[in-house]
XYZ file of C-alpha atoms in Angstrom:
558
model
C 55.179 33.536 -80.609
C 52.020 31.765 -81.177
C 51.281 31.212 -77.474
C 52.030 34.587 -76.478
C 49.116 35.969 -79.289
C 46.796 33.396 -77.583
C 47.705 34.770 -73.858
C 47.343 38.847 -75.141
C 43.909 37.491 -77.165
C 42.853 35.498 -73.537
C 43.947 38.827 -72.107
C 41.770 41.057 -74.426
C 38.777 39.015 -74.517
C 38.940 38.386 -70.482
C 38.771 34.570 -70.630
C 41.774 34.614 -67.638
C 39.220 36.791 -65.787
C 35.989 34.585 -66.535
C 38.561 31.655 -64.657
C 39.199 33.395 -62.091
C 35.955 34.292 -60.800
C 34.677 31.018 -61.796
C 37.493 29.594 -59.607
C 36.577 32.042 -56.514
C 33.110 31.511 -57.004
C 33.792 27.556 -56.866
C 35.982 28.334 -53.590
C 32.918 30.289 -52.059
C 30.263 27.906 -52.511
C 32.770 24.824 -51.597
C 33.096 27.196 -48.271
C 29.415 27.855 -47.898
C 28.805 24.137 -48.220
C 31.625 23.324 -45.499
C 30.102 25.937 -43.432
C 26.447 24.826 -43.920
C 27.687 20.886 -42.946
C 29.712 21.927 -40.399
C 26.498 23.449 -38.894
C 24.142 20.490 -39.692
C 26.782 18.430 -38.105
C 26.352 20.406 -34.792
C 22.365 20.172 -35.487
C 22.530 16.536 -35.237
C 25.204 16.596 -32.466
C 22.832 18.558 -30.702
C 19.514 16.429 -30.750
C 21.776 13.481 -30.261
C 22.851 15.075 -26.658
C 19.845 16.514 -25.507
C 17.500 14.057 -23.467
C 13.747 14.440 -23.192
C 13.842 13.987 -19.466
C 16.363 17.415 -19.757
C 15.209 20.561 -18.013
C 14.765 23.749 -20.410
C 17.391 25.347 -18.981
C 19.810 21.958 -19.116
C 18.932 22.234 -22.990
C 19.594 25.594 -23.854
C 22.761 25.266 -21.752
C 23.640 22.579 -23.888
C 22.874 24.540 -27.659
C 24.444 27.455 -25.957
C 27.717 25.256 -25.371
C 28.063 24.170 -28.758
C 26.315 26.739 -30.822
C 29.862 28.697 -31.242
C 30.858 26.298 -33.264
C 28.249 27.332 -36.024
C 27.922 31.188 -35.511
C 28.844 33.801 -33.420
C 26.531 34.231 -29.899
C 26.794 35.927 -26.794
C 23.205 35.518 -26.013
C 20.672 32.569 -26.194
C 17.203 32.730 -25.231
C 13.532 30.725 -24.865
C 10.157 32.071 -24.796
C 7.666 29.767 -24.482
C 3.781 30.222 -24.705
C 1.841 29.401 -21.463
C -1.501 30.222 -21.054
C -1.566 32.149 -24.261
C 1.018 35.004 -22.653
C 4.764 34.650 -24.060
C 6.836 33.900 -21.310
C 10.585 34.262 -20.961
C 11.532 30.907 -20.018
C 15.261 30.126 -20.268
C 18.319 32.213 -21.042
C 22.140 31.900 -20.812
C 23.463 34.258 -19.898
C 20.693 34.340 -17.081
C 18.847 37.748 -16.547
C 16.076 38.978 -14.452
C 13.425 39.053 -17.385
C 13.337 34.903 -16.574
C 9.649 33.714 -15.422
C 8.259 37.051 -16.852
C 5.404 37.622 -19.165
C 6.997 39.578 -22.416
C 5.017 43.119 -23.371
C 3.387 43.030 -26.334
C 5.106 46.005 -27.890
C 8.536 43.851 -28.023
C 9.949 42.460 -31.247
C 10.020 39.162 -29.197
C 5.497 39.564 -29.162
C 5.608 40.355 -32.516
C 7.588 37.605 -34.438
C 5.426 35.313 -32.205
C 2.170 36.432 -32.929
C 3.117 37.092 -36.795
C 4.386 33.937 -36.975
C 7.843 35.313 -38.862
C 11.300 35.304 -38.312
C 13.099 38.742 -37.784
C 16.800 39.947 -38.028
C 17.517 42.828 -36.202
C 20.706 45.096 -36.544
C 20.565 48.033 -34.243
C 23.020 49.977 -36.303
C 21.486 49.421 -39.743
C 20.040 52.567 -40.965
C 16.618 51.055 -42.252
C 13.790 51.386 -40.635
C 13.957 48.515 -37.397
C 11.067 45.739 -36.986
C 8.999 47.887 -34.643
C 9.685 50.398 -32.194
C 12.308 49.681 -29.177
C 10.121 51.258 -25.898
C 13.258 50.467 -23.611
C 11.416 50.168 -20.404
C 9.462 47.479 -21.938
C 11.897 46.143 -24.220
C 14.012 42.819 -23.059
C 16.192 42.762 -26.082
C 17.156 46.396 -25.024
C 18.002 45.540 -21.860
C 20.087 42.745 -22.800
C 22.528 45.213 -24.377
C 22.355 43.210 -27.425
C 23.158 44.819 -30.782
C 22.215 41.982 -33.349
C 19.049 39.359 -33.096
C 17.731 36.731 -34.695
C 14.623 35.996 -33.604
C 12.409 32.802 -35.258
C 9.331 30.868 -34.046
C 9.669 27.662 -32.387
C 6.678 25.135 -34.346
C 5.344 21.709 -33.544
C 2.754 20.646 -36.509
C 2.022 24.192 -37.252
C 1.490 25.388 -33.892
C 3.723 28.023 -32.806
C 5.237 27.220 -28.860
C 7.539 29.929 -28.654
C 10.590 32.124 -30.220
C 14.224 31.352 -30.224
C 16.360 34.184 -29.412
C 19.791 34.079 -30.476
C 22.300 37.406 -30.362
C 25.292 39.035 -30.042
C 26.852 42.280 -29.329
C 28.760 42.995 -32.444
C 27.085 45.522 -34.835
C 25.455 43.018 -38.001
C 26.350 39.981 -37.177
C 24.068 38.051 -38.270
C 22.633 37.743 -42.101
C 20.189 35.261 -44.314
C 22.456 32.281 -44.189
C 22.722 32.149 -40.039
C 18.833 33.087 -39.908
C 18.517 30.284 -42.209
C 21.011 27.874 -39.477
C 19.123 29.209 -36.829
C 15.377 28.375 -38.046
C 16.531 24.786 -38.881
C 17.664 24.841 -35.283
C 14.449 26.182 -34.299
C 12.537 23.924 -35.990
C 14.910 20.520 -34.270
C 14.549 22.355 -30.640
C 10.850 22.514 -31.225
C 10.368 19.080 -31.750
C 12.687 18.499 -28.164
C 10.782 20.655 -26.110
C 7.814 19.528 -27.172
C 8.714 15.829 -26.418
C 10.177 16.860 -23.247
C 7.086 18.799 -22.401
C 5.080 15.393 -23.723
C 7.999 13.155 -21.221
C 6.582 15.390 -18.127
C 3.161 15.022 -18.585
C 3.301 11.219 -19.377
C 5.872 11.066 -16.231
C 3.758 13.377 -13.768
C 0.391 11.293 -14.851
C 2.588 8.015 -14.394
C 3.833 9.444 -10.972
C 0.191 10.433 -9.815
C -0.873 7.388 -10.725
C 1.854 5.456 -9.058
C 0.931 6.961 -6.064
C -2.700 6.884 -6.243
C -1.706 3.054 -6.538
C 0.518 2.692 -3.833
C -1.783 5.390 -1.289
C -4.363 2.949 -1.493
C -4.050 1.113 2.339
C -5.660 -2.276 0.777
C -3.360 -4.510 -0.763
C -3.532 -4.848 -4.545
C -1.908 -7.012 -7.357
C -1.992 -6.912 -11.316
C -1.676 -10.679 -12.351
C -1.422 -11.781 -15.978
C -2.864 -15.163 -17.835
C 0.112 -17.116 -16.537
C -0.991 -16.589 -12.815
C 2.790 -14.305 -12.872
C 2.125 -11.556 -10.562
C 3.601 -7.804 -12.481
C 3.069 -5.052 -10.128
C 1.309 -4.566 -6.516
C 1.385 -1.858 -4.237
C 3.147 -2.795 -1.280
C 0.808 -2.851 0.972
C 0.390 -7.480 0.909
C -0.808 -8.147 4.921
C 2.715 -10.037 5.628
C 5.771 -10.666 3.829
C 5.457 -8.213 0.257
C 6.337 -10.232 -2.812
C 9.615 -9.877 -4.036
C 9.060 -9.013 -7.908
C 12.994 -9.379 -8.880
C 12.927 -13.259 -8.548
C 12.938 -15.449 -11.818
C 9.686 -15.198 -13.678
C 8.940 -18.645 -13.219
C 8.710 -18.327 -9.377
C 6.322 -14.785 -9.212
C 3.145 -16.982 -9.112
C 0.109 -15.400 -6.903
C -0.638 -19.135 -6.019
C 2.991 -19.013 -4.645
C 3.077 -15.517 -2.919
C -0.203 -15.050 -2.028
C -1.580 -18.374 -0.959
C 1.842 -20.220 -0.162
C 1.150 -23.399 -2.983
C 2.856 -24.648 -5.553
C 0.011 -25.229 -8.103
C -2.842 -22.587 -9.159
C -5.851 -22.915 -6.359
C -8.254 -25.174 -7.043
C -11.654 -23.052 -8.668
C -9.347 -20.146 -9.205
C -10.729 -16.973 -9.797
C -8.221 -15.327 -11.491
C -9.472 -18.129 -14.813
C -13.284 -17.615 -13.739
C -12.505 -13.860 -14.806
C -10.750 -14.701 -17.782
C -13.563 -17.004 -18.794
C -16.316 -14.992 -17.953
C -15.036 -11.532 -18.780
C -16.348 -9.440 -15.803
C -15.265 -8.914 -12.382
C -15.930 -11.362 -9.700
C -16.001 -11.443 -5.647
C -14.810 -13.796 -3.256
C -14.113 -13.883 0.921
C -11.469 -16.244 1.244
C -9.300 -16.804 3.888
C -5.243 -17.115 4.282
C -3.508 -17.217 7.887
C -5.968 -17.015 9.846
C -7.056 -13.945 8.145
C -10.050 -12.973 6.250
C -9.987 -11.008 3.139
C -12.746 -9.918 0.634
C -11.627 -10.374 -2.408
C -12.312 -8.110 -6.159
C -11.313 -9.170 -9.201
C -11.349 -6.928 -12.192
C -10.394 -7.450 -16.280
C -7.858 -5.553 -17.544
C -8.964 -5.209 -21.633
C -6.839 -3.805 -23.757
C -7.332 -1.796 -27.181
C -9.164 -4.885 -28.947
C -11.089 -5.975 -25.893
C -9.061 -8.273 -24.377
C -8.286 -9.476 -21.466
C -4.833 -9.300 -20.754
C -4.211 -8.969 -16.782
C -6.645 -9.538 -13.770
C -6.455 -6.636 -10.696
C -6.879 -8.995 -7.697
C -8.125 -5.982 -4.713
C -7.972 -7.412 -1.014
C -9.941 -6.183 1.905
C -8.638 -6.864 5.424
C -12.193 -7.458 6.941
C -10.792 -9.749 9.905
C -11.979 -7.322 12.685
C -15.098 -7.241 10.792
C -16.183 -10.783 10.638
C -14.788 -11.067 13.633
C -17.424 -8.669 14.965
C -19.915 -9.986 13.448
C -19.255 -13.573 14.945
C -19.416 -11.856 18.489
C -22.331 -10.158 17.641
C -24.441 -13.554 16.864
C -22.397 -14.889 20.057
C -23.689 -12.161 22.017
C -27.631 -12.783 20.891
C -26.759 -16.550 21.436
C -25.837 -15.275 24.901
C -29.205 -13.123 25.043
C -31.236 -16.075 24.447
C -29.332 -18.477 26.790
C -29.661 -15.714 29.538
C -33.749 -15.511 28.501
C -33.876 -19.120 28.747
C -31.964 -19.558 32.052
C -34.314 -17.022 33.416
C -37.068 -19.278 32.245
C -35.723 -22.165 33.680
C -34.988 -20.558 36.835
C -38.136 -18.852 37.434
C -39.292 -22.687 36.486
C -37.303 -24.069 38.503
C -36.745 -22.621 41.874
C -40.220 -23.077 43.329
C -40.266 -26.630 42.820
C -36.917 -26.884 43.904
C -37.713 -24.671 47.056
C -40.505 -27.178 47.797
C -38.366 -30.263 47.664
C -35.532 -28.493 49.316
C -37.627 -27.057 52.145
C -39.970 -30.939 52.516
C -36.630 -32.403 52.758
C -35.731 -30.400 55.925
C -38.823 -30.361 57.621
C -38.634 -34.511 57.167
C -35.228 -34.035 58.254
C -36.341 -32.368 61.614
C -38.941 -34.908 62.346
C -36.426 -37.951 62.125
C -33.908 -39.210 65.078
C -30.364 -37.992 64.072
C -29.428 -42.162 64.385
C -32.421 -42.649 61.415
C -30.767 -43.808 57.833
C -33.002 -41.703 56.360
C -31.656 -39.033 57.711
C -28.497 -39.480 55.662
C -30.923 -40.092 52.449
C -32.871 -36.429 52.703
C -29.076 -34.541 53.553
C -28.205 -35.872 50.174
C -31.360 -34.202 48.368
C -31.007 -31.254 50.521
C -27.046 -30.966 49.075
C -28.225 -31.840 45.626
C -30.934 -29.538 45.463
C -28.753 -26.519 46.745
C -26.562 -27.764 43.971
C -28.830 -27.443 41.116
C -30.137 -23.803 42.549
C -26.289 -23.024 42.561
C -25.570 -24.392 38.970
C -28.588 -22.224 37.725
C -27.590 -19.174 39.394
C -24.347 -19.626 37.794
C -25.675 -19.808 34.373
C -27.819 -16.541 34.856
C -24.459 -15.129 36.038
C -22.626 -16.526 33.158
C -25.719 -15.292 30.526
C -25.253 -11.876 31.728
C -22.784 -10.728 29.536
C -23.780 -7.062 29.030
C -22.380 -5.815 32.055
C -18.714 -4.854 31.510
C -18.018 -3.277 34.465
C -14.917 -4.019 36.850
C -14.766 -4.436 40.095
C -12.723 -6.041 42.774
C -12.719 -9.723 41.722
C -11.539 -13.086 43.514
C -10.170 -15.161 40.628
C -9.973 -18.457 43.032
C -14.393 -17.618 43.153
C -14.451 -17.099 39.396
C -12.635 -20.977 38.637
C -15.082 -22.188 40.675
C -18.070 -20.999 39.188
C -16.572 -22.101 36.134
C -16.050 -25.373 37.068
C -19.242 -25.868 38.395
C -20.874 -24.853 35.340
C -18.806 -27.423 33.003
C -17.590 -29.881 34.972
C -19.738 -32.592 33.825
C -18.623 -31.814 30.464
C -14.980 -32.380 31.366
C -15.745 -35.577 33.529
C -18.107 -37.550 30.981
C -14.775 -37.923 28.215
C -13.165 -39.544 31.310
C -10.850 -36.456 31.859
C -9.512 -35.970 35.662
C -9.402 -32.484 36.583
C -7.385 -31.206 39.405
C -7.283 -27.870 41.182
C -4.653 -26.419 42.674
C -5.897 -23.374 43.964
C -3.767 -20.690 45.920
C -6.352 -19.781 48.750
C -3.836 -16.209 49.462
C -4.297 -15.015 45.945
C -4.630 -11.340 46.075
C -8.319 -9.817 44.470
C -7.462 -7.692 41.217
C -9.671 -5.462 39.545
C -11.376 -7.326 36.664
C -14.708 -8.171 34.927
C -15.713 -11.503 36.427
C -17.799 -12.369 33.627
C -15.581 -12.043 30.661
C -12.702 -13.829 33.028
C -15.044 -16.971 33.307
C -15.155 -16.494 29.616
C -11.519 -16.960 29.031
C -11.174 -19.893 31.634
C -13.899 -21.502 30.150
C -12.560 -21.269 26.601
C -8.961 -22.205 28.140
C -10.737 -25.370 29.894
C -12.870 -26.569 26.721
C -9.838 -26.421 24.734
C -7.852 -28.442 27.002
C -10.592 -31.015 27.262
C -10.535 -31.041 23.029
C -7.050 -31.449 22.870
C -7.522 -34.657 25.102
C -9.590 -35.958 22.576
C -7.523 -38.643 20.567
C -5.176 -38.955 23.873
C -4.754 -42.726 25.225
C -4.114 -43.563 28.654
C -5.114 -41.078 31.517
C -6.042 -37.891 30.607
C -5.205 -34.742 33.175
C -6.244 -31.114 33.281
C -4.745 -29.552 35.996
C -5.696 -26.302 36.941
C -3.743 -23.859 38.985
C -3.810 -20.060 40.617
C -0.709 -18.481 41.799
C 1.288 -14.952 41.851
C 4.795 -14.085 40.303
C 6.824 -11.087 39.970
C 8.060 -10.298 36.912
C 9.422 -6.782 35.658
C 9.179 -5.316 38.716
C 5.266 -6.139 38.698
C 3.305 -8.141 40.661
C 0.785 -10.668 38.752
C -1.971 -13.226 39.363
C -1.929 -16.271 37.254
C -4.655 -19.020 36.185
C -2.538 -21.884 34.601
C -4.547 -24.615 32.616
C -2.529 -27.721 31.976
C -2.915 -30.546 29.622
C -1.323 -33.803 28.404
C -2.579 -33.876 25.037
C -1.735 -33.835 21.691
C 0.590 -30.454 21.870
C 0.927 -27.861 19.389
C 3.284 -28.379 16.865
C 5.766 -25.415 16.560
C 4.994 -23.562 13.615
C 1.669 -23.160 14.493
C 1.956 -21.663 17.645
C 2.472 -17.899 16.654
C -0.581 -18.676 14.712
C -3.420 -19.899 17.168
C -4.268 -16.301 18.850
C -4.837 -15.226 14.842
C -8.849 -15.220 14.528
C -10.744 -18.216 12.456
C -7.482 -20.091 13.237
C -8.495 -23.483 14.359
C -7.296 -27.254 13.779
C -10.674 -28.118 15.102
C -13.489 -29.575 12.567
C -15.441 -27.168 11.069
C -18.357 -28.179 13.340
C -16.250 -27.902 16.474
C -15.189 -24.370 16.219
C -14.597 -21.154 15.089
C -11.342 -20.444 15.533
C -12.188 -17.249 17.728
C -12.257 -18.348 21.005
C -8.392 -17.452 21.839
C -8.331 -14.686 19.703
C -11.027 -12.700 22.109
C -9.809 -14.864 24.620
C -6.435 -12.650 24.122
C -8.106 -9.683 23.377
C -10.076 -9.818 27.003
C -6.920 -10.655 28.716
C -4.983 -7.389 26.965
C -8.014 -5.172 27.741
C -7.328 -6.052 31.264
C -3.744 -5.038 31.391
C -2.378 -8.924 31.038
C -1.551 -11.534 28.396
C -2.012 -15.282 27.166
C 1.074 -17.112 27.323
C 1.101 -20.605 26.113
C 3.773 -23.420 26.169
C 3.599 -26.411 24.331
C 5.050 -29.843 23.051
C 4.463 -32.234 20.206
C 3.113 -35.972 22.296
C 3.794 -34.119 25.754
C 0.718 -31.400 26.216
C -0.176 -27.841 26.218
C -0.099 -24.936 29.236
C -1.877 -21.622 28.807
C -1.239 -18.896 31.440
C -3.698 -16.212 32.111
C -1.374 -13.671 33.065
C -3.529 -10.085 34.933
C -1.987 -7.337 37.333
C -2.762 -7.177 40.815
C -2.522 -3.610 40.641
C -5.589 -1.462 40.097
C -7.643 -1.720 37.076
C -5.407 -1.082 33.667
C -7.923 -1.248 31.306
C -11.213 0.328 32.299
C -14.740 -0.636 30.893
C -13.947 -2.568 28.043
């Protein structure tokens, strides 16, 4: 009895109904909260999967994709601000307002530039956001009936507006407007680092190849001599940057050693702190050489740019230039002498024969004045040589007899050859064909092919032979004349022989030579149409080949 008074008192006084909302209103908020994590949960799913190297239309493809989950969508859409006009920019389901500037009478214009977030239900019977001017309108021709729209941000700067609707009739109220701004406010931040990754990454990419276009070959090298980046462009074998640390030295890849160089320049820039240049040499090549500081935020230097310059044709050049004016002033002084020269000599000469005429043929001294008539001839022939020689300007071919050329080369350094007690034999091929050649510049090469030999004989014991030889061959269906200089020397020693036509390659003393000679030695011989070739053995001797077509001239003027 008593407990049915307190249930019709509970009853009266609505205590059973004060539950029972309470309880509902428990179950409502418990859902909201479900509903509100549930979305957060897809937030955070959502930043996790979308990249910053992502596309805009890869990441509202993804949001689109999961975005179900959270609220109901049919329609997802970006405009983004570029060059202060609101742009559509990416939309799933696609539609032909993409890549076009938005009017500013739409509702899309005006949450932008009011910097406010708008619901809009088409069948509500309030009064809508602004006026729908369909031909102008996107959302209307989207055939959307319910939009959120709300302002993308990055540190108070609007970007943009996220459009997300749906073709139900009031779909959408304060708690998804609320979802959808903190979703807003999470895709803001991802575009803007994407847009941030593609600036960094098309600045890094223009740089890259600004780096690489240079033609020059160039190399950033730390404090520890390890070389981090170059630009593929290293005259010869490039560096191979994915070996160990340990062996990515520039002592190592650039210079072939296995210490630092002695005087190193990559310290003196370290220890100085400024650039520095250098011409320095490396296979026969010669490069000039820049090195910069790399300082970083506290004005140190942490890396060294090493820049090298190819200038091997240059020097190169340049040696033939002061060759040439040595030339110049050997030709002046040959004319000197000559001009000196020949009258006296064309006294003695011409005394000798008149004595000659005046004496019996069976007179001894008739033997005596034939050999200053020969010897005089000789010494007018030796210094018309050398004015031949001297003339060096005149590049001109014509038909040439090589067997003549030998033997005004001969004649002009024999005595060299013959005071280091060096026989020299010729075995010259009296049918060899004329070719079409610049007489001068081939007494240049036989000369330099003869001198050579005679070096190489040097340190030789024992008899010491050059033998030099003319003859044709056929090879490749070509017909060829050939000088042959032959040696017993000292021989070339393997590894250097694809290394001797480089120029400033020499084994010679510094005083001795240049390291030129068969590098325009070669270059004469190609301009011609023909080669070098060059065999060789270690204790045994050296041959060199002059190798030219008979046919007509290949080359021209040169």
């Amino acid at each position: 009895m008593f407990d049915d008074k307190i249930s019709i008192i509970r009853n009266l006084t609505g205590v059973n109904s004060s539950k029972l909302n309470y309880y509902l209103e428990v179950q409502r908020s418990n859902e909201q909260i479900k509903i509100q994590m549930n979305r957060l949960e897809i937030i955070h799913q959502l930043i996790k999967d979308i990249n910053i190297d992502m596309s805009l239309s890869d990441i509202v493809d993804r949001v689109y994709s999961k975005l179900p989950q959270a609220l109901t969508c049919s329609f997802l859409g970006l405009a983004l601000v570029k060059d202060n006009q609101l742009t559509m920019t990416a939309a799933i389901p696609g539609n032909g307002n993409i890549g076009q500037p938005v009017p500013e009478s739409s509702v899309l214009w005006r949450a932008y530039s009011k910097c406010q977030k708008l619901l809009y239900n088409f069948n509500q019977s309030c009064e809508p956001a602004c006026e729908l001017l369909p031909e102008e309108e996107p959302v209307a021709d989207w055939g959307l009936r319910s939009v959120a729209i709300v302002t993308l941000r990055v540190r108070h700067k609007v970007i943009g507006v996220l459009v997300v609707g749906d073709r139900g009739d009031v779909t959408y109220g304060d708690s998804e407007l609320m979802f959808i701004e903190q979703l807003a406010d999470q895709l803001a931040i991802c575009i803007e680092d994407a847009s941030l990754y593609k600036e960094v990454s098309k600045g890094k990419q223009e740089w890259e190849a600004t780096f690489k276009a240079v033609p020059d070959p160039i190399f950033l090298i730390d404090k520890n001599f390890n070389v981090l980046r170059h630009n593929q462009h290293y005259v010869g074998e490039a560096p191979d940057l994915d070996i160990p640390v340990q062996e990515q030295k520039c002592y190592r890849i650039l210079w072939h050693k296995d210490a630092p160089c002695e005087n190193c320049p990559v310290e003196e820039v370290y220890q100085r702190g400024r650039g520095i240049y250098k011409q320095l040499q490396n296979d026969g090549r010669v490069f000039d050489s820049f090195y910069y500081p790399m300082v970083d935020q506290h004005g140190e230097i942490y890396a060294v740019i090493l820049h090298l310059k190819d200038v091997t044709e240059k020097v190169k050049m340049e040696a033939q230039l002061v060759n040439s004016a040595k030339l110049v002033a050997i030709g002046e002084m040959a004319a000197g002498v000559a001009h000196e020269l020949n009258s006296p000599m064309t006294v003695m000469i011409g005394t000798a024969q008149m004595m000659q005429r005046d004496l019996p043929k069976d007179d001894p001294r008739h033997e005596w004045l034939d050999d200053i008539i020969s010897c005089g001839m000789r010494c007018k022939k030796i210094i018309q040589n050398l004015l031949s020689f001297s003339r060096q300007g005149q590049f001109s071919v014509a038909e040439t007899n090589v067997n003549e050329q030998v033997e005004k080369v001969l004649s002009l350094i024999h005595y060299q050859i013959n005071r280091n007690n060096i026989d020299i034999r010729k075995k010259l091929d009296p049918s060899l064909p004329h070719i079409m050649a610049n007489g001068h510049q081939l007494q240049q090469v036989i000369i330099n092919l003869l001198l050579n030999a005679r070096d190489a004989l040097e340190e030789t014991p024992g008899q010491k032979n050059i033998v030099i030889t003319t003859f044709t061959r056929k090879q490749q269906d070509k017909d060829w004349v050939v000088v042959e200089v032959k040696d017993n020397g000292q021989g070339i020693a393997p590894e250097n022989l694809q290394k001797i036509f480089n120029p400033f390659y020499t084994s010679k003393e510094a005083s001795k030579g240049t390291g030129l000679g068969l590098s325009v030695s070669l270059g004469i011989a190609q301009s011609h149409g023909g080669t070098i070739e060059v065999e060789s053995e270690l204790g045994v001797g050296s041959t060199f080949r002059l190798v030219l077509p008979q046919m007509e001239n290949t080359g021209g003027e040169t």
